Amino acid sequence: MREKNQRIEDPHAEREAERYEKPIPSRELILHYLGDCSGPRTHKQIARDLEVVTPEGLQALARRLKAMEREGQVIRNRREAYGPVAKMDLLPGRVTAHPDGYGFLVREDGGEDVFLNGRQMRSLLHGDRAVVRVVAKDRRGRTEGALVEVLERANQRLVGRFFSEGGVAFVAPDNKRFHQDILIPGDAASGAQHGQIVMVDIVRQPDWRRQPIGRVSEIMGNHMAPGMEIDIAIRAYDLPHTWPETV
């Protein structure tokens, strides 16, 4: 454990000085420091212990911590304190969803996939990047995890079929790995009719209490229209579908 008032030397200080006019502690130093601490540390505590004092330095440190959180190196708790993911037995990875509602975290370190039950998957969509905590082995002997934080949302737009039933409108994604329907508020249907294929922009991502909410951004046509399968594939995989006049 780090001793109080012990000065910490940055082994990568020279590299940081070459990159930045006003260098701040390197990621390696921050991770080493957090690993030696007895618990998570706030931005203020990190800045004090690593001797970051200028307003510019404090802002740069905050940006670095956010980048490290986004990339799965550190985790921030409800008290706005940071801890190293590796020390806290947390696993970052990419979510692979199953049509039946459960999923797996494909670990970034190449280790065994972590099973995520339907409750955990309520806050996630296929392709999201997340951090989970291993909690148990399920009945089938699979490592089971609990969601800690979503690092990156992979989906901003989806293709699906628009439905309006009993005053409730939603889009059922064409890709069956997207196990949640996208709710569409009454003023966000853009004139789509029941059964049509649409492109939907996700305006609010899911959480454990609520389904994702979206807005219809394009009406592609009727479900059985000729060529619709090709149009769906083009948009689902973001393939180019307009060409210069010279082509």
PDB file of C-alpha atoms in Angstrom:
ATOM      1  CA  MET A   1       0.000   0.000   0.000  1.00  0.00           C
ATOM      2  CA  ARG A   2       1.257   3.489  -0.788  1.00  0.00           C
ATOM      3  CA  GLU A   3       2.622   5.466   2.159  1.00  0.00           C
ATOM      4  CA  LYS A   4       1.126   8.862   2.855  1.00  0.00           C
ATOM      5  CA  ASN A   5       3.114  11.820   1.451  1.00  0.00           C
ATOM      6  CA  GLN A   6       5.332   9.438  -0.513  1.00  0.00           C
ATOM      7  CA  ARG A   7       6.329  11.119  -3.755  1.00  0.00           C
ATOM      8  CA  ILE A   8       5.485   9.108  -6.858  1.00  0.00           C
ATOM      9  CA  GLU A   9       7.823   9.337  -9.827  1.00  0.00           C
ATOM     10  CA  ASP A  10       6.306   8.963 -13.285  1.00  0.00           C
ATOM     11  CA  PRO A  11       8.420   6.507 -15.317  1.00  0.00           C
ATOM     12  CA  HIS A  12       6.864   7.928 -18.485  1.00  0.00           C
ATOM     13  CA  ALA A  13       7.291  11.616 -17.646  1.00  0.00           C
ATOM     14  CA  GLU A  14       9.693  12.177 -20.547  1.00  0.00           C
ATOM     15  CA  ARG A  15       7.252  10.640 -23.030  1.00  0.00           C
ATOM     16  CA  GLU A  16       4.404  12.801 -21.719  1.00  0.00           C
ATOM     17  CA  ALA A  17       6.602  15.908 -21.948  1.00  0.00           C
ATOM     18  CA  GLU A  18       7.281  15.161 -25.616  1.00  0.00           C
ATOM     19  CA  ARG A  19       3.576  14.765 -26.380  1.00  0.00           C
ATOM     20  CA  TYR A  20       2.098  17.627 -24.382  1.00  0.00           C
ATOM     21  CA  GLU A  21       3.159  21.190 -23.741  1.00  0.00           C
ATOM     22  CA  LYS A  22       1.902  20.867 -20.164  1.00  0.00           C
ATOM     23  CA  PRO A  23       2.250  17.151 -19.326  1.00  0.00           C
ATOM     24  CA  ILE A  24       0.106  15.380 -16.762  1.00  0.00           C
ATOM     25  CA  PRO A  25       0.555  11.981 -15.072  1.00  0.00           C
ATOM     26  CA  SER A  26       0.704   9.117 -17.568  1.00  0.00           C
ATOM     27  CA  ARG A  27      -1.944   6.415 -17.694  1.00  0.00           C
ATOM     28  CA  GLU A  28       0.620   3.951 -16.396  1.00  0.00           C
ATOM     29  CA  LEU A  29       1.329   6.108 -13.358  1.00  0.00           C
ATOM     30  CA  ILE A  30      -2.371   6.616 -12.642  1.00  0.00           C
ATOM     31  CA  LEU A  31      -3.019   2.865 -12.808  1.00  0.00           C
ATOM     32  CA  HIS A  32       0.005   2.131 -10.602  1.00  0.00           C
ATOM     33  CA  TYR A  33      -1.124   4.748  -8.092  1.00  0.00           C
ATOM     34  CA  LEU A  34      -4.722   3.489  -7.983  1.00  0.00           C
ATOM     35  CA  GLY A  35      -3.500  -0.089  -7.653  1.00  0.00           C
ATOM     36  CA  ASP A  36      -1.507   0.842  -4.552  1.00  0.00           C
ATOM     37  CA  CYS A  37      -4.406   2.671  -2.904  1.00  0.00           C
ATOM     38  CA  SER A  38      -6.642   0.950  -0.358  1.00  0.00           C
ATOM     39  CA  GLY A  39      -9.782   1.954  -2.258  1.00  0.00           C
ATOM     40  CA  PRO A  40     -11.118   4.139  -5.088  1.00  0.00           C
ATOM     41  CA  ARG A  41      -9.922   7.746  -5.273  1.00  0.00           C
ATOM     42  CA  THR A  42     -11.713  10.880  -6.437  1.00  0.00           C
ATOM     43  CA  HIS A  43     -10.361  13.288  -9.024  1.00  0.00           C
ATOM     44  CA  LYS A  44      -9.430  15.675  -6.215  1.00  0.00           C
ATOM     45  CA  GLN A  45      -7.521  12.989  -4.314  1.00  0.00           C
ATOM     46  CA  ILE A  46      -5.707  11.805  -7.436  1.00  0.00           C
ATOM     47  CA  ALA A  47      -4.720  15.368  -8.339  1.00  0.00           C
ATOM     48  CA  ARG A  48      -3.452  16.045  -4.813  1.00  0.00           C
ATOM     49  CA  ASP A  49      -1.404  12.870  -4.544  1.00  0.00           C
ATOM     50  CA  LEU A  50       0.041  13.156  -8.053  1.00  0.00           C
ATOM     51  CA  GLU A  51       0.714  16.878  -7.580  1.00  0.00           C
ATOM     52  CA  VAL A  52      -1.518  18.250 -10.307  1.00  0.00           C
ATOM     53  CA  VAL A  53      -2.319  21.800  -9.218  1.00  0.00           C
ATOM     54  CA  THR A  54      -2.897  24.122 -12.190  1.00  0.00           C
ATOM     55  CA  PRO A  55      -6.408  24.656 -13.602  1.00  0.00           C
ATOM     56  CA  GLU A  56      -5.221  23.402 -16.999  1.00  0.00           C
ATOM     57  CA  GLY A  57      -3.683  20.329 -15.412  1.00  0.00           C
ATOM     58  CA  LEU A  58      -6.826  19.554 -13.432  1.00  0.00           C
ATOM     59  CA  GLN A  59      -8.951  19.753 -16.582  1.00  0.00           C
ATOM     60  CA  ALA A  60      -6.499  17.583 -18.511  1.00  0.00           C
ATOM     61  CA  LEU A  61      -6.450  15.016 -15.697  1.00  0.00           C
ATOM     62  CA  ALA A  62     -10.262  14.904 -15.718  1.00  0.00           C
ATOM     63  CA  ARG A  63     -10.232  14.281 -19.477  1.00  0.00           C
ATOM     64  CA  ARG A  64      -7.639  11.543 -19.092  1.00  0.00           C
ATOM     65  CA  LEU A  65      -9.637   9.804 -16.377  1.00  0.00           C
ATOM     66  CA  LYS A  66     -12.756   9.931 -18.545  1.00  0.00           C
ATOM     67  CA  ALA A  67     -10.816   8.452 -21.464  1.00  0.00           C
ATOM     68  CA  MET A  68      -9.437   5.693 -19.235  1.00  0.00           C
ATOM     69  CA  GLU A  69     -12.969   4.975 -18.009  1.00  0.00           C
ATOM     70  CA  ARG A  70     -14.292   4.886 -21.567  1.00  0.00           C
ATOM     71  CA  GLU A  71     -11.567   2.435 -22.582  1.00  0.00           C
ATOM     72  CA  GLY A  72     -12.164   0.132 -19.630  1.00  0.00           C
ATOM     73  CA  GLN A  73      -8.972   0.836 -17.681  1.00  0.00           C
ATOM     74  CA  VAL A  74     -10.685   2.374 -14.659  1.00  0.00           C
ATOM     75  CA  ILE A  75     -14.187   2.329 -13.237  1.00  0.00           C
ATOM     76  CA  ARG A  76     -15.974   5.241 -11.549  1.00  0.00           C
ATOM     77  CA  ASN A  77     -18.352   4.523  -8.680  1.00  0.00           C
ATOM     78  CA  ARG A  78     -21.369   6.454  -7.387  1.00  0.00           C
ATOM     79  CA  ARG A  79     -19.126   8.605  -5.204  1.00  0.00           C
ATOM     80  CA  GLU A  80     -17.285   9.749  -8.345  1.00  0.00           C
ATOM     81  CA  ALA A  81     -14.193   7.825  -7.240  1.00  0.00           C
ATOM     82  CA  TYR A  82     -11.980   5.826  -9.593  1.00  0.00           C
ATOM     83  CA  GLY A  83     -10.499   2.368  -9.215  1.00  0.00           C
ATOM     84  CA  PRO A  84      -8.490   0.128 -11.569  1.00  0.00           C
ATOM     85  CA  VAL A  85     -10.630  -2.420 -13.381  1.00  0.00           C
ATOM     86  CA  ALA A  86      -7.951  -5.121 -13.117  1.00  0.00           C
ATOM     87  CA  LYS A  87      -7.677  -4.841  -9.326  1.00  0.00           C
ATOM     88  CA  MET A  88     -11.441  -4.801  -8.786  1.00  0.00           C
ATOM     89  CA  ASP A  89     -12.008  -8.145 -10.551  1.00  0.00           C
ATOM     90  CA  LEU A  90     -13.983  -6.415 -13.284  1.00  0.00           C
ATOM     91  CA  LEU A  91     -13.987  -7.548 -16.895  1.00  0.00           C
ATOM     92  CA  PRO A  92     -14.400  -5.269 -19.919  1.00  0.00           C
ATOM     93  CA  GLY A  93     -15.654  -6.683 -23.191  1.00  0.00           C
ATOM     94  CA  ARG A  94     -18.170  -6.616 -26.034  1.00  0.00           C
ATOM     95  CA  VAL A  95     -21.742  -7.875 -25.626  1.00  0.00           C
ATOM     96  CA  THR A  96     -23.109 -10.579 -27.894  1.00  0.00           C
ATOM     97  CA  ALA A  97     -26.881 -10.881 -27.526  1.00  0.00           C
ATOM     98  CA  HIS A  98     -29.098 -13.909 -28.137  1.00  0.00           C
ATOM     99  CA  PRO A  99     -32.628 -13.601 -29.569  1.00  0.00           C
ATOM    100  CA  ASP A 100     -34.035 -15.255 -26.431  1.00  0.00           C
ATOM    101  CA  GLY A 101     -32.943 -12.305 -24.296  1.00  0.00           C
ATOM    102  CA  TYR A 102     -29.745 -13.472 -22.650  1.00  0.00           C
ATOM    103  CA  GLY A 103     -26.233 -12.712 -23.825  1.00  0.00           C
ATOM    104  CA  PHE A 104     -22.507 -13.036 -23.291  1.00  0.00           C
ATOM    105  CA  LEU A 105     -19.650 -10.672 -22.642  1.00  0.00           C
ATOM    106  CA  VAL A 106     -16.778 -11.490 -24.989  1.00  0.00           C
ATOM    107  CA  ARG A 107     -13.833 -10.516 -22.828  1.00  0.00           C
ATOM    108  CA  GLU A 108     -11.160  -8.192 -24.152  1.00  0.00           C
ATOM    109  CA  ASP A 109      -8.442 -10.280 -22.508  1.00  0.00           C
ATOM    110  CA  GLY A 110      -9.497 -13.343 -24.491  1.00  0.00           C
ATOM    111  CA  GLY A 111     -10.717 -15.254 -21.442  1.00  0.00           C
ATOM    112  CA  GLU A 112     -13.876 -17.316 -21.077  1.00  0.00           C
ATOM    113  CA  ASP A 113     -17.069 -15.559 -22.167  1.00  0.00           C
ATOM    114  CA  VAL A 114     -19.261 -14.366 -19.303  1.00  0.00           C
ATOM    115  CA  PHE A 115     -22.960 -15.281 -19.346  1.00  0.00           C
ATOM    116  CA  LEU A 116     -25.425 -12.404 -18.867  1.00  0.00           C
ATOM    117  CA  ASN A 117     -28.973 -13.333 -17.923  1.00  0.00           C
ATOM    118  CA  GLY A 118     -32.068 -11.563 -19.181  1.00  0.00           C
ATOM    119  CA  ARG A 119     -32.153  -9.117 -16.286  1.00  0.00           C
ATOM    120  CA  GLN A 120     -28.617  -7.930 -17.007  1.00  0.00           C
ATOM    121  CA  MET A 121     -29.347  -7.692 -20.729  1.00  0.00           C
ATOM    122  CA  ARG A 122     -32.262  -5.310 -20.168  1.00  0.00           C
ATOM    123  CA  SER A 123     -29.737  -2.455 -20.041  1.00  0.00           C
ATOM    124  CA  LEU A 124     -27.762  -3.634 -23.067  1.00  0.00           C
ATOM    125  CA  LEU A 125     -28.011  -4.074 -26.810  1.00  0.00           C
ATOM    126  CA  HIS A 126     -26.010  -6.341 -29.078  1.00  0.00           C
ATOM    127  CA  GLY A 127     -22.533  -4.923 -29.679  1.00  0.00           C
ATOM    128  CA  ASP A 128     -22.394  -2.630 -26.654  1.00  0.00           C
ATOM    129  CA  ARG A 129     -19.087  -2.444 -24.812  1.00  0.00           C
ATOM    130  CA  ALA A 130     -19.420  -2.952 -21.071  1.00  0.00           C
ATOM    131  CA  VAL A 131     -17.747  -3.867 -17.791  1.00  0.00           C
ATOM    132  CA  VAL A 132     -19.130  -6.753 -15.743  1.00  0.00           C
ATOM    133  CA  ARG A 133     -18.373  -8.337 -12.397  1.00  0.00           C
ATOM    134  CA  VAL A 134     -18.255 -12.114 -12.077  1.00  0.00           C
ATOM    135  CA  VAL A 135     -20.878 -13.181  -9.542  1.00  0.00           C
ATOM    136  CA  ALA A 136     -21.340 -16.953  -9.781  1.00  0.00           C
ATOM    137  CA  LYS A 137     -21.512 -20.095 -11.860  1.00  0.00           C
ATOM    138  CA  ASP A 138     -24.954 -20.841 -13.268  1.00  0.00           C
ATOM    139  CA  ARG A 139     -26.621 -24.262 -13.287  1.00  0.00           C
ATOM    140  CA  ARG A 140     -24.823 -25.188 -16.481  1.00  0.00           C
ATOM    141  CA  GLY A 141     -21.439 -24.283 -15.051  1.00  0.00           C
ATOM    142  CA  ARG A 142     -21.076 -21.068 -17.029  1.00  0.00           C
ATOM    143  CA  THR A 143     -19.385 -18.032 -15.501  1.00  0.00           C
ATOM    144  CA  GLU A 144     -22.168 -15.527 -14.839  1.00  0.00           C
ATOM    145  CA  GLY A 145     -21.727 -11.787 -14.615  1.00  0.00           C
ATOM    146  CA  ALA A 146     -23.517  -8.665 -13.428  1.00  0.00           C
ATOM    147  CA  LEU A 147     -23.390  -5.425 -15.377  1.00  0.00           C
ATOM    148  CA  VAL A 148     -21.302  -2.712 -13.727  1.00  0.00           C
ATOM    149  CA  GLU A 149     -21.140  -0.061 -16.433  1.00  0.00           C
ATOM    150  CA  VAL A 150     -21.773   0.486 -20.130  1.00  0.00           C
ATOM    151  CA  LEU A 151     -18.587   1.854 -21.675  1.00  0.00           C
ATOM    152  CA  GLU A 152     -19.791   2.395 -25.225  1.00  0.00           C
ATOM    153  CA  ARG A 153     -23.125   2.211 -27.020  1.00  0.00           C
ATOM    154  CA  ALA A 154     -22.669   0.457 -30.343  1.00  0.00           C
ATOM    155  CA  ASN A 155     -26.050   1.264 -31.882  1.00  0.00           C
ATOM    156  CA  GLN A 156     -27.442   4.653 -32.789  1.00  0.00           C
ATOM    157  CA  ARG A 157     -29.634   3.526 -35.714  1.00  0.00           C
ATOM    158  CA  LEU A 158     -31.476   0.306 -36.475  1.00  0.00           C
ATOM    159  CA  VAL A 159     -33.627  -1.093 -39.266  1.00  0.00           C
ATOM    160  CA  GLY A 160     -36.862  -2.784 -38.311  1.00  0.00           C
ATOM    161  CA  ARG A 161     -40.581  -3.192 -38.829  1.00  0.00           C
ATOM    162  CA  PHE A 162     -42.957  -0.584 -37.464  1.00  0.00           C
ATOM    163  CA  PHE A 163     -45.987  -1.721 -35.486  1.00  0.00           C
ATOM    164  CA  SER A 164     -48.812   0.249 -33.943  1.00  0.00           C
ATOM    165  CA  GLU A 165     -51.061  -1.784 -31.682  1.00  0.00           C
ATOM    166  CA  GLY A 166     -53.531  -0.579 -29.075  1.00  0.00           C
ATOM    167  CA  GLY A 167     -52.133   2.921 -29.076  1.00  0.00           C
ATOM    168  CA  VAL A 168     -48.548   1.715 -28.582  1.00  0.00           C
ATOM    169  CA  ALA A 169     -46.026   2.109 -31.399  1.00  0.00           C
ATOM    170  CA  PHE A 170     -42.714   0.274 -31.594  1.00  0.00           C
ATOM    171  CA  VAL A 171     -40.122  -1.010 -34.028  1.00  0.00           C
ATOM    172  CA  ALA A 172     -39.113  -4.677 -33.978  1.00  0.00           C
ATOM    173  CA  PRO A 173     -35.463  -4.781 -35.157  1.00  0.00           C
ATOM    174  CA  ASP A 174     -34.803  -6.853 -38.265  1.00  0.00           C
ATOM    175  CA  ASN A 175     -31.658  -8.319 -36.684  1.00  0.00           C
ATOM    176  CA  LYS A 176     -32.967 -10.859 -34.172  1.00  0.00           C
ATOM    177  CA  ARG A 177     -29.947 -10.350 -31.922  1.00  0.00           C
ATOM    178  CA  PHE A 178     -31.600  -7.096 -30.916  1.00  0.00           C
ATOM    179  CA  HIS A 179     -33.947  -8.655 -28.408  1.00  0.00           C
ATOM    180  CA  GLN A 180     -35.743  -5.460 -27.352  1.00  0.00           C
ATOM    181  CA  ASP A 181     -38.330  -3.573 -29.359  1.00  0.00           C
ATOM    182  CA  ILE A 182     -37.711   0.157 -29.792  1.00  0.00           C
ATOM    183  CA  LEU A 183     -40.598   2.209 -28.394  1.00  0.00           C
ATOM    184  CA  ILE A 184     -41.768   5.060 -30.641  1.00  0.00           C
ATOM    185  CA  PRO A 185     -43.566   8.043 -29.052  1.00  0.00           C
ATOM    186  CA  GLY A 186     -46.644   9.316 -30.858  1.00  0.00           C
ATOM    187  CA  ASP A 187     -44.873  12.354 -32.304  1.00  0.00           C
ATOM    188  CA  ALA A 188     -41.857  10.349 -33.494  1.00  0.00           C
ATOM    189  CA  ALA A 189     -43.485   7.961 -35.998  1.00  0.00           C
ATOM    190  CA  SER A 190     -42.937  10.338 -38.952  1.00  0.00           C
ATOM    191  CA  GLY A 191     -46.051   8.996 -40.669  1.00  0.00           C
ATOM    192  CA  ALA A 192     -44.990   5.350 -40.651  1.00  0.00           C
ATOM    193  CA  GLN A 193     -47.794   2.843 -41.127  1.00  0.00           C
ATOM    194  CA  HIS A 194     -48.309  -0.477 -39.376  1.00  0.00           C
ATOM    195  CA  GLY A 195     -46.074  -3.148 -40.900  1.00  0.00           C
ATOM    196  CA  GLN A 196     -43.738  -0.873 -42.838  1.00  0.00           C
ATOM    197  CA  ILE A 197     -39.948  -1.191 -42.768  1.00  0.00           C
ATOM    198  CA  VAL A 198     -38.280   1.862 -41.239  1.00  0.00           C
ATOM    199  CA  MET A 199     -34.974   3.232 -40.089  1.00  0.00           C
ATOM    200  CA  VAL A 200     -35.098   4.306 -36.447  1.00  0.00           C
ATOM    201  CA  ASP A 201     -32.716   6.576 -34.550  1.00  0.00           C
ATOM    202  CA  ILE A 202     -32.281   5.547 -30.914  1.00  0.00           C
ATOM    203  CA  VAL A 203     -32.770   8.645 -28.783  1.00  0.00           C
ATOM    204  CA  ARG A 204     -32.626   6.905 -25.403  1.00  0.00           C
ATOM    205  CA  GLN A 205     -30.711   3.728 -24.743  1.00  0.00           C
ATOM    206  CA  PRO A 206     -32.236   0.969 -22.569  1.00  0.00           C
ATOM    207  CA  ASP A 207     -31.760   0.605 -18.843  1.00  0.00           C
ATOM    208  CA  TRP A 208     -32.959  -1.994 -16.348  1.00  0.00           C
ATOM    209  CA  ARG A 209     -36.357  -0.277 -16.020  1.00  0.00           C
ATOM    210  CA  ARG A 210     -37.090   0.976 -19.531  1.00  0.00           C
ATOM    211  CA  GLN A 211     -36.909  -0.161 -23.125  1.00  0.00           C
ATOM    212  CA  PRO A 212     -35.005   1.903 -25.681  1.00  0.00           C
ATOM    213  CA  ILE A 213     -36.870   4.804 -27.259  1.00  0.00           C
ATOM    214  CA  GLY A 214     -36.470   5.849 -30.863  1.00  0.00           C
ATOM    215  CA  ARG A 215     -37.600   8.153 -33.630  1.00  0.00           C
ATOM    216  CA  VAL A 216     -38.415   7.026 -37.166  1.00  0.00           C
ATOM    217  CA  SER A 217     -35.926   8.763 -39.454  1.00  0.00           C
ATOM    218  CA  GLU A 218     -36.769   7.017 -42.738  1.00  0.00           C
ATOM    219  CA  ILE A 219     -39.699   5.039 -44.102  1.00  0.00           C
ATOM    220  CA  MET A 220     -38.167   2.438 -46.388  1.00  0.00           C
ATOM    221  CA  GLY A 221     -41.375   0.882 -47.670  1.00  0.00           C
ATOM    222  CA  ASN A 222     -43.686  -2.062 -47.281  1.00  0.00           C
ATOM    223  CA  HIS A 223     -42.464  -5.287 -45.757  1.00  0.00           C
ATOM    224  CA  MET A 224     -42.844  -7.453 -48.883  1.00  0.00           C
ATOM    225  CA  ALA A 225     -41.829  -4.819 -51.444  1.00  0.00           C
ATOM    226  CA  PRO A 226     -39.436  -6.046 -54.175  1.00  0.00           C
ATOM    227  CA  GLY A 227     -35.793  -5.443 -53.260  1.00  0.00           C
ATOM    228  CA  MET A 228     -36.581  -4.696 -49.620  1.00  0.00           C
ATOM    229  CA  GLU A 229     -34.221  -7.378 -48.302  1.00  0.00           C
ATOM    230  CA  ILE A 230     -31.362  -5.737 -50.184  1.00  0.00           C
ATOM    231  CA  ASP A 231     -32.308  -2.287 -48.864  1.00  0.00           C
ATOM    232  CA  ILE A 232     -32.405  -3.652 -45.318  1.00  0.00           C
ATOM    233  CA  ALA A 233     -28.943  -5.204 -45.686  1.00  0.00           C
ATOM    234  CA  ILE A 234     -27.507  -2.000 -47.153  1.00  0.00           C
ATOM    235  CA  ARG A 235     -28.676   0.082 -44.214  1.00  0.00           C
ATOM    236  CA  ALA A 236     -28.040  -2.520 -41.542  1.00  0.00           C
ATOM    237  CA  TYR A 237     -24.388  -2.797 -42.564  1.00  0.00           C
ATOM    238  CA  ASP A 238     -24.030   0.872 -43.563  1.00  0.00           C
ATOM    239  CA  LEU A 239     -23.093  -0.023 -47.123  1.00  0.00           C
ATOM    240  CA  PRO A 240     -22.849   2.725 -49.768  1.00  0.00           C
ATOM    241  CA  HIS A 241     -26.058   2.966 -51.758  1.00  0.00           C
ATOM    242  CA  THR A 242     -25.598   6.199 -53.689  1.00  0.00           C
ATOM    243  CA  TRP A 243     -23.028   6.555 -56.417  1.00  0.00           C
ATOM    244  CA  PRO A 244     -21.364   9.520 -58.145  1.00  0.00           C
ATOM    245  CA  GLU A 245     -22.740  10.402 -61.586  1.00  0.00           C
ATOM    246  CA  THR A 246     -19.452   9.293 -63.171  1.00  0.00           C
ATOM    247  CA  VAL A 247     -19.897   5.696 -61.942  1.00  0.00           C
TER     248      VAL A 247
END
